[in-house]
Structures are given as structure tokens and as C-alpha cells.
Short mmCIF file of C-alpha atoms in Angstrom, two decimals:
data_model
loop_
_atom_site.label_atom_id
_atom_site.label_comp_id
_atom_site.label_asym_id
_atom_site.label_seq_id
_atom_site.Cartn_x
_atom_site.Cartn_y
_atom_site.Cartn_z
CA MET V 1039 17.08 -59.56 83.33
CA THR V 1040 14.01 -57.40 83.90
CA PRO V 1041 14.13 -54.30 86.13
CA THR V 1042 11.86 -56.11 88.63
CA GLU V 1043 14.14 -59.14 88.80
CA ARG V 1044 17.20 -56.90 89.17
CA ALA V 1045 15.53 -54.94 92.00
CA ILE V 1046 14.56 -58.11 93.91
CA ARG V 1047 17.94 -59.79 93.42
CA THR V 1048 19.69 -56.62 94.59
CA ALA V 1049 17.40 -56.32 97.62
CA ARG V 1050 18.13 -59.96 98.51
CA LEU V 1051 21.91 -59.37 98.27
CA HIS V 1052 21.66 -56.38 100.63
CA TRP V 1053 19.38 -58.38 102.92
CA ASN V 1054 21.89 -61.24 103.08
CA ALA V 1055 24.71 -58.79 103.84
CA ALA V 1056 22.72 -57.26 106.72
CA ILE V 1057 22.07 -60.69 108.21
CA ALA V 1058 25.75 -61.63 107.88
CA ALA V 1059 26.64 -58.42 109.72
CA GLY V 1060 24.13 -59.21 112.48
CA GLY V 1061 22.05 -56.08 111.89
CA VAL V 1062 18.43 -56.48 112.99
CA GLU V 1063 17.07 -53.47 111.09
CA GLY V 1064 18.79 -54.60 107.91
CA ALA V 1065 17.56 -58.15 108.45
CA VAL V 1066 13.97 -56.90 108.27
CA GLY V 1067 14.55 -53.85 106.07
CA PRO V 1068 12.72 -54.88 102.91
CA ILE V 1069 9.60 -56.39 104.53
CA THR V 1070 6.17 -54.82 104.59
CA ARG V 1071 4.47 -53.77 107.83
CA ASP V 1072 2.06 -56.71 107.55
CA CYS V 1073 4.56 -59.28 106.26
CA VAL V 1074 3.99 -62.95 107.13
CA LEU V 1075 7.07 -65.14 107.57
CA VAL V 1076 6.77 -68.89 108.04
CA PRO V 1077 10.10 -70.35 109.23
CA ALA V 1078 10.98 -73.95 108.39
CA GLY V 1079 9.07 -76.17 110.79
CA GLY V 1080 7.77 -73.18 112.73
CA GLU V 1081 4.64 -71.16 113.35
CA PRO V 1082 3.85 -68.12 111.20
CA LEU V 1083 5.21 -64.75 112.33
CA VAL V 1084 2.69 -62.06 111.46
CA GLY V 1085 3.65 -58.40 111.16
CA ARG V 1086 6.91 -56.51 111.26
CA PRO V 1087 7.14 -56.32 115.10
CA ALA V 1088 6.92 -60.12 115.48
CA ILE V 1089 9.51 -60.63 112.75
CA VAL V 1090 11.85 -58.04 114.32
CA ARG V 1091 11.66 -59.86 117.67
CA ALA V 1092 12.43 -63.20 116.02
CA TRP V 1093 15.42 -61.80 114.09
CA ARG V 1094 16.73 -59.99 117.17
CA ARG V 1095 16.67 -63.25 119.13
CA LEU V 1096 18.17 -65.31 116.30
CA LEU V 1097 20.97 -62.85 115.52
CA ALA V 1098 21.81 -62.47 119.23
CA GLU V 1099 22.25 -66.25 119.36
CA GLY V 1100 24.67 -66.03 116.42
CA GLY V 1101 22.31 -67.47 113.80
CA ARG V 1102 23.11 -66.58 110.20
CA PHE V 1103 21.36 -67.42 106.93
CA VAL V 1104 22.02 -66.97 103.23
CA ARG V 1105 19.28 -66.99 100.61
CA GLU V 1106 20.16 -67.50 96.94
CA VAL V 1107 17.63 -66.44 94.34
CA GLU V 1108 16.94 -69.04 91.69
CA ARG V 1109 14.00 -67.46 89.89
CA VAL V 1110 11.84 -64.34 89.91
CA GLU V 1111 8.49 -64.21 88.14
CA ALA V 1112 6.86 -60.80 87.89
CA GLY V 1113 3.41 -59.52 87.14
CA GLU V 1114 1.84 -56.09 87.51
CA GLY V 1115 2.93 -54.87 90.94
CA VAL V 1116 3.60 -58.37 92.33
CA ALA V 1117 6.50 -60.80 91.99
CA ALA V 1118 7.31 -64.31 93.15
CA GLU V 1119 10.84 -65.23 94.22
CA ILE V 1120 11.97 -68.83 94.55
CA GLY V 1121 15.35 -69.82 95.87
CA ARG V 1122 17.52 -71.91 98.16
CA TRP V 1123 18.47 -71.05 101.75
CA ARG V 1124 21.07 -72.39 104.13
CA SER V 1125 22.09 -71.64 107.67
CA ASP V 1126 25.36 -71.85 109.52
CA ALA V 1127 23.65 -74.45 111.74
CA GLY V 1128 23.62 -76.96 108.87
CA LEU V 1129 19.98 -76.46 107.84
CA ALA V 1130 18.99 -75.80 104.25
CA GLY V 1131 16.02 -75.85 101.95
CA THR V 1132 13.81 -73.95 99.55
CA TYR V 1133 12.09 -70.63 100.11
CA PHE V 1134 9.27 -68.80 98.39
CA ALA V 1135 8.72 -65.05 98.69
CA GLU V 1136 6.01 -62.68 97.50
CA TRP V 1137 7.07 -59.11 96.70
CA ARG V 1138 4.75 -56.13 96.22
CA GLU V 1139 5.60 -52.89 94.46
CA GLY V 1140 4.52 -49.69 96.17
CA GLY V 1141 5.62 -46.20 97.12
CA GLU V 1142 8.82 -47.55 98.69
CA GLY V 1143 9.67 -49.78 95.73
CA TRP V 1144 9.63 -53.57 95.96
CA ARG V 1145 8.94 -54.93 99.47
CA CYS V 1146 8.66 -58.53 100.63
CA SER V 1147 5.16 -59.29 101.93
CA ARG V 1148 5.32 -63.09 102.41
CA GLU V 1149 8.08 -65.63 102.97
CA LEU V 1150 7.82 -69.38 103.41
CA TYR V 1151 10.86 -71.50 104.27
CA VAL V 1152 10.84 -75.26 103.78
CA GLY V 1153 13.68 -77.16 105.42
CA VAL V 1154 14.75 -80.21 103.47
CA VAL V 1155 18.25 -80.85 104.83
CA SER V 1156 19.52 -80.88 108.39
CA CYS V 1157 22.80 -81.76 110.08
CA ARG V 1158 21.53 -85.34 110.01
CA GLY V 1159 20.95 -85.32 106.24
CA PRO V 1160 17.73 -85.27 104.19
CA ARG V 1161 14.47 -85.47 106.08
CA ALA V 1162 12.36 -88.57 105.87
CA GLY V 1163 10.34 -88.70 102.69
CA GLY V 1164 12.72 -86.27 100.94
#
């Protein structure tokens, strides 16, 4: 495992733990100021303040998610993370994340969540 992959996998583990604990700051800890998050079936959330508001609302409602890293591909100062996500509401799917290396180490700058399973089973066409 490369140092980049280890750093991203470790960050994701801490991120998951913060979400499980219901901590808003931890739930957005590793994102960049200008991060873009596209939730499954939702509109893009642009910038840390918008993402903080969304996590605050979701965590207050009791929503919890787990992301499991399947693969990390790294280049010079940029990495792609691909994995599976699931929620306690019975939703699940695939996610893609872009990480950038900077003065604060590796930070997530983009996340895209694709929902492929719901409480009702696989989506049409899946």
C-alpha cells in the first residue's frame, strides 16, 4: 500500500467514525473549502458551508452512512478514491472521490454518490 493510499484510507476511517458519532465537524473535516458533493439523486452542494448545513441537518435527523474504500489511484498531488457506501436507511451504492494534496495533507475536493440500491431493491435499469 502506498503512503497516499494509506493516508486516504485512514482519513476515510476517521471520517466514518465521526459520522457514526454524529459529529458535524468531523463529518466534514477532511473536505476542502471549495469541495463539491453530489448526493445520490440530489443537487450538487458547493463549498464547505453548504456541505456543513447538509450534514448538520442529516445528522440531526439521525442519518448515518458508511463508506468503504475499494480502490485508490494516485498521481502527483491528486488521487481518485472509488468505493461502496450504505446508509442506515437502506440505501447503498458507489461513490467516487477526488483528493488533493496540499499544506494540510490530503483533502477531499469532490465526491459523487450514485445510489443503486434502495429499501425496495435495485433501481430500474440496474
